[in-house]
Amino acid sequence: MVDRVLFVCHANLCRSPMAEYIARRLLADQPVVVASAGTDAHDDLAMHPYAAEVAAGTGADPRVFRSRRLRPEHLAGATLVLTATRRQRSVCTALAPAALHRTFTLRQFGRLAEAAGAAPDAAEPVPGGAAVPLRAAVEAAARARGRLQPAAPDADDLPDPIGGSAADFRRCAEEIERAMRPLAVLIGTAG
């Protein structure tokens, strides 16, 4: 069984495709499949041009990307679901309630993964003895929820750069990468 990370935003044209491409680069040495979708997406659209510039900077070809509308089967097959906003997290858990404990906003999960990576129990195996790095990282981050004070609600939302400049898209991508780095470290620790 292959572990999958699913990124979700509104239209699957900006934030989630950038996150998909950034995660592929950061997790290239891990046995993880990365994908994205949008809660309100139209299928088969090209990535926003500024997002494509960011994606091209990862060394991959963004011209092959096509948007897709979020479906329950995408969520059912994901080991970890990372959304751009709390609203999108709610949509995901409404579509697939079983995904609740593995669905986070990207920024929320970054904080949890960072806290879990610093915790003494971060390297504990997943219950049942599974030695799967992504699953162990998700479990460790979920355990960290009880140790952290809740953040301000809008601290979990990643602002949409749509309508902004190329610099706005680059800033958004930098925020995505900052939130993803603790996950990459935590997976490395769990593996």
Short mmCIF file of C-alpha atoms in Angstrom, two decimals:
data_model
loop_
_atom_site.label_atom_id
_atom_site.label_comp_id
_atom_site.label_asym_id
_atom_site.label_seq_id
_atom_site.Cartn_x
_atom_site.Cartn_y
_atom_site.Cartn_z
CA MET A 1 0.00 0.00 0.00
CA VAL A 2 1.43 3.36 -1.07
CA ASP A 3 1.20 6.34 1.27
CA ARG A 4 -0.34 9.44 -0.24
CA VAL A 5 -0.36 13.13 0.68
CA LEU A 6 -3.24 15.15 -0.76
CA PHE A 7 -3.17 18.95 -0.85
CA VAL A 8 -6.51 20.74 -1.13
CA CYS A 9 -7.34 24.36 -1.90
CA HIS A 10 -10.27 26.14 -3.55
CA ALA A 11 -9.74 25.85 -7.32
CA ASN A 12 -6.63 23.64 -7.51
CA LEU A 13 -4.88 26.31 -9.58
CA CYS A 14 -2.55 28.07 -7.13
CA ARG A 15 -1.91 26.95 -3.54
CA SER A 16 -2.47 23.19 -3.75
CA PRO A 17 -0.52 22.72 -7.02
CA MET A 18 2.38 24.74 -5.62
CA ALA A 19 2.24 22.63 -2.45
CA GLU A 20 2.13 19.44 -4.54
CA TYR A 21 5.27 20.38 -6.47
CA ILE A 22 7.12 21.67 -3.39
CA ALA A 23 6.25 18.50 -1.45
CA ARG A 24 7.45 16.29 -4.28
CA ARG A 25 10.82 18.00 -4.10
CA LEU A 26 11.03 17.93 -0.29
CA LEU A 27 9.85 14.31 -0.01
CA ALA A 28 11.65 12.97 -3.10
CA ASP A 29 13.55 10.38 -1.07
CA GLN A 30 10.41 9.07 0.67
CA PRO A 31 7.99 6.39 -0.57
CA VAL A 32 5.13 8.89 -0.84
CA VAL A 33 2.81 9.85 -3.70
CA VAL A 34 1.77 13.51 -3.70
CA ALA A 35 -1.35 14.93 -5.39
CA SER A 36 -3.75 17.86 -5.15
CA ALA A 37 -7.39 18.77 -5.72
CA GLY A 38 -9.77 21.68 -5.21
CA THR A 39 -13.05 21.86 -3.32
CA ASP A 40 -14.53 24.07 -6.06
CA ALA A 41 -12.24 23.15 -8.93
CA HIS A 42 -13.11 22.60 -12.55
CA ASP A 43 -11.38 19.54 -13.95
CA ASP A 44 -8.57 19.73 -16.48
CA LEU A 45 -7.42 23.37 -16.19
CA ALA A 46 -3.77 24.42 -16.34
CA MET A 47 -2.07 25.82 -13.26
CA HIS A 48 -2.11 29.60 -12.79
CA PRO A 49 0.92 31.06 -14.65
CA TYR A 50 2.55 32.45 -11.50
CA ALA A 51 2.03 29.13 -9.70
CA ALA A 52 3.55 27.40 -12.72
CA GLU A 53 6.66 29.59 -12.32
CA VAL A 54 6.97 28.41 -8.71
CA ALA A 55 6.40 24.78 -9.75
CA ALA A 56 9.02 25.04 -12.49
CA GLY A 57 11.47 26.19 -9.83
CA THR A 58 11.17 22.74 -8.20
CA GLY A 59 12.71 21.17 -11.29
CA ALA A 60 9.47 19.55 -12.48
CA ASP A 61 7.40 20.40 -15.54
CA PRO A 62 4.19 22.24 -14.56
CA ARG A 63 2.79 21.98 -18.08
CA VAL A 64 1.59 18.44 -17.36
CA PHE A 65 -0.51 19.58 -14.38
CA ARG A 66 -4.31 19.55 -14.69
CA SER A 67 -6.73 20.65 -12.00
CA ARG A 68 -9.23 18.24 -10.49
CA ARG A 69 -12.29 18.59 -8.34
CA LEU A 70 -12.06 17.00 -4.91
CA ARG A 71 -13.92 13.70 -4.64
CA PRO A 72 -14.49 11.41 -1.64
CA GLU A 73 -12.24 8.72 -3.15
CA HIS A 74 -9.30 11.17 -3.17
CA LEU A 75 -9.73 11.60 0.58
CA ALA A 76 -10.28 7.90 1.27
CA GLY A 77 -6.99 7.05 -0.44
CA ALA A 78 -4.91 9.72 1.34
CA THR A 79 -2.70 8.98 4.33
CA LEU A 80 -2.49 12.72 5.03
CA VAL A 81 -4.75 15.53 3.78
CA LEU A 82 -3.40 19.08 4.00
CA THR A 83 -5.73 21.96 3.17
CA ALA A 84 -5.08 25.64 2.53
CA THR A 85 -7.84 26.82 4.89
CA ARG A 86 -10.09 25.73 7.74
CA ARG A 87 -13.07 25.93 5.39
CA GLN A 88 -11.48 23.45 3.02
CA ARG A 89 -10.60 21.18 5.95
CA SER A 90 -14.29 21.22 6.89
CA VAL A 91 -15.33 20.37 3.34
CA CYS A 92 -12.91 17.43 3.32
CA THR A 93 -14.17 16.01 6.60
CA ALA A 94 -17.79 16.45 5.49
CA LEU A 95 -17.05 14.53 2.26
CA ALA A 96 -15.12 11.79 4.07
CA PRO A 97 -15.70 11.77 7.86
CA ALA A 98 -13.25 8.89 8.26
CA ALA A 99 -10.46 11.25 7.13
CA LEU A 100 -10.98 13.56 10.14
CA HIS A 101 -7.92 12.43 12.13
CA ARG A 102 -5.59 12.73 9.14
CA THR A 103 -6.88 16.05 7.79
CA PHE A 104 -5.21 19.31 8.84
CA THR A 105 -4.59 22.72 7.41
CA LEU A 106 -1.08 22.94 6.02
CA ARG A 107 0.00 25.60 8.51
CA GLN A 108 -1.57 23.72 11.44
CA PHE A 109 0.20 20.51 10.47
CA GLY A 110 3.51 22.36 10.13
CA ARG A 111 3.22 23.55 13.74
CA LEU A 112 2.20 20.09 14.96
CA ALA A 113 4.96 18.34 13.02
CA GLU A 114 7.51 20.79 14.41
CA ALA A 115 6.27 20.16 17.97
CA ALA A 116 6.19 16.41 17.39
CA GLY A 117 9.72 16.42 15.99
CA ALA A 118 10.97 18.06 19.18
CA ALA A 119 9.03 15.66 21.44
CA PRO A 120 10.74 12.67 23.08
CA ASP A 121 8.10 10.28 21.68
CA ALA A 122 8.44 11.52 18.07
CA ALA A 123 10.19 8.36 16.93
CA GLU A 124 7.64 5.96 18.46
CA PRO A 125 6.29 3.48 15.91
CA VAL A 126 2.69 3.57 14.79
CA PRO A 127 0.49 1.40 17.04
CA GLY A 128 0.38 -2.13 15.68
CA GLY A 129 4.07 -2.07 14.77
CA ALA A 130 3.80 -0.46 11.35
CA ALA A 131 7.10 1.13 10.38
CA VAL A 132 5.76 3.47 7.71
CA PRO A 133 7.40 6.91 7.97
CA LEU A 134 4.45 9.04 6.77
CA ARG A 135 1.95 7.23 8.94
CA ALA A 136 4.25 7.50 11.94
CA ALA A 137 4.66 11.23 11.26
CA VAL A 138 0.88 11.72 11.08
CA GLU A 139 0.45 9.83 14.36
CA ALA A 140 3.19 11.89 16.04
CA ALA A 141 1.64 15.16 14.85
CA ALA A 142 -1.80 14.05 16.03
CA ARG A 143 -0.35 13.29 19.49
CA ALA A 144 1.18 16.79 19.53
CA ARG A 145 -2.31 18.35 19.27
CA GLY A 146 -2.84 17.78 22.98
CA ARG A 147 0.44 19.48 23.93
CA LEU A 148 0.01 22.74 21.99
CA GLN A 149 -2.11 25.74 22.77
CA PRO A 150 -4.60 26.38 19.97
CA ALA A 151 -3.49 29.00 17.48
CA ALA A 152 -5.60 31.96 16.46
CA PRO A 153 -8.11 30.73 13.86
CA ASP A 154 -6.69 32.69 10.94
CA ALA A 155 -3.17 31.47 11.78
CA ASP A 156 -4.22 28.17 10.18
CA ASP A 157 -5.36 29.69 6.87
CA LEU A 158 -2.94 30.14 3.97
CA PRO A 159 -3.98 33.31 2.11
CA ASP A 160 -4.91 32.84 -1.53
CA PRO A 161 -2.48 34.70 -3.83
CA ILE A 162 -4.99 34.80 -6.71
CA GLY A 163 -5.22 38.30 -8.13
CA GLY A 164 -1.79 39.12 -6.74
CA SER A 165 1.62 39.56 -8.30
CA ALA A 166 4.29 36.97 -9.01
CA ALA A 167 5.91 38.11 -5.75
CA ASP A 168 2.69 37.27 -3.87
CA PHE A 169 2.81 33.75 -5.33
CA ARG A 170 6.46 33.39 -4.32
CA ARG A 171 5.62 34.50 -0.77
CA CYS A 172 2.81 31.96 -0.65
CA ALA A 173 5.19 29.25 -1.89
CA GLU A 174 7.72 30.23 0.80
CA GLU A 175 5.00 29.85 3.44
CA ILE A 176 4.08 26.44 2.01
CA GLU A 177 7.70 25.33 2.14
CA ARG A 178 8.10 26.61 5.73
CA ALA A 179 5.05 24.57 6.74
CA MET A 180 6.29 21.48 4.85
CA ARG A 181 9.86 21.38 6.23
CA PRO A 182 8.85 20.03 9.68
CA LEU A 183 6.90 17.23 7.96
CA ALA A 184 9.97 16.24 5.93
CA VAL A 185 12.08 16.23 9.12
CA LEU A 186 9.46 14.28 11.05
CA ILE A 187 9.15 11.66 8.30
CA GLY A 188 12.93 11.28 8.33
CA THR A 189 12.84 10.82 12.14
CA ALA A 190 9.94 8.35 11.95
CA GLY A 191 11.61 6.32 9.21
#
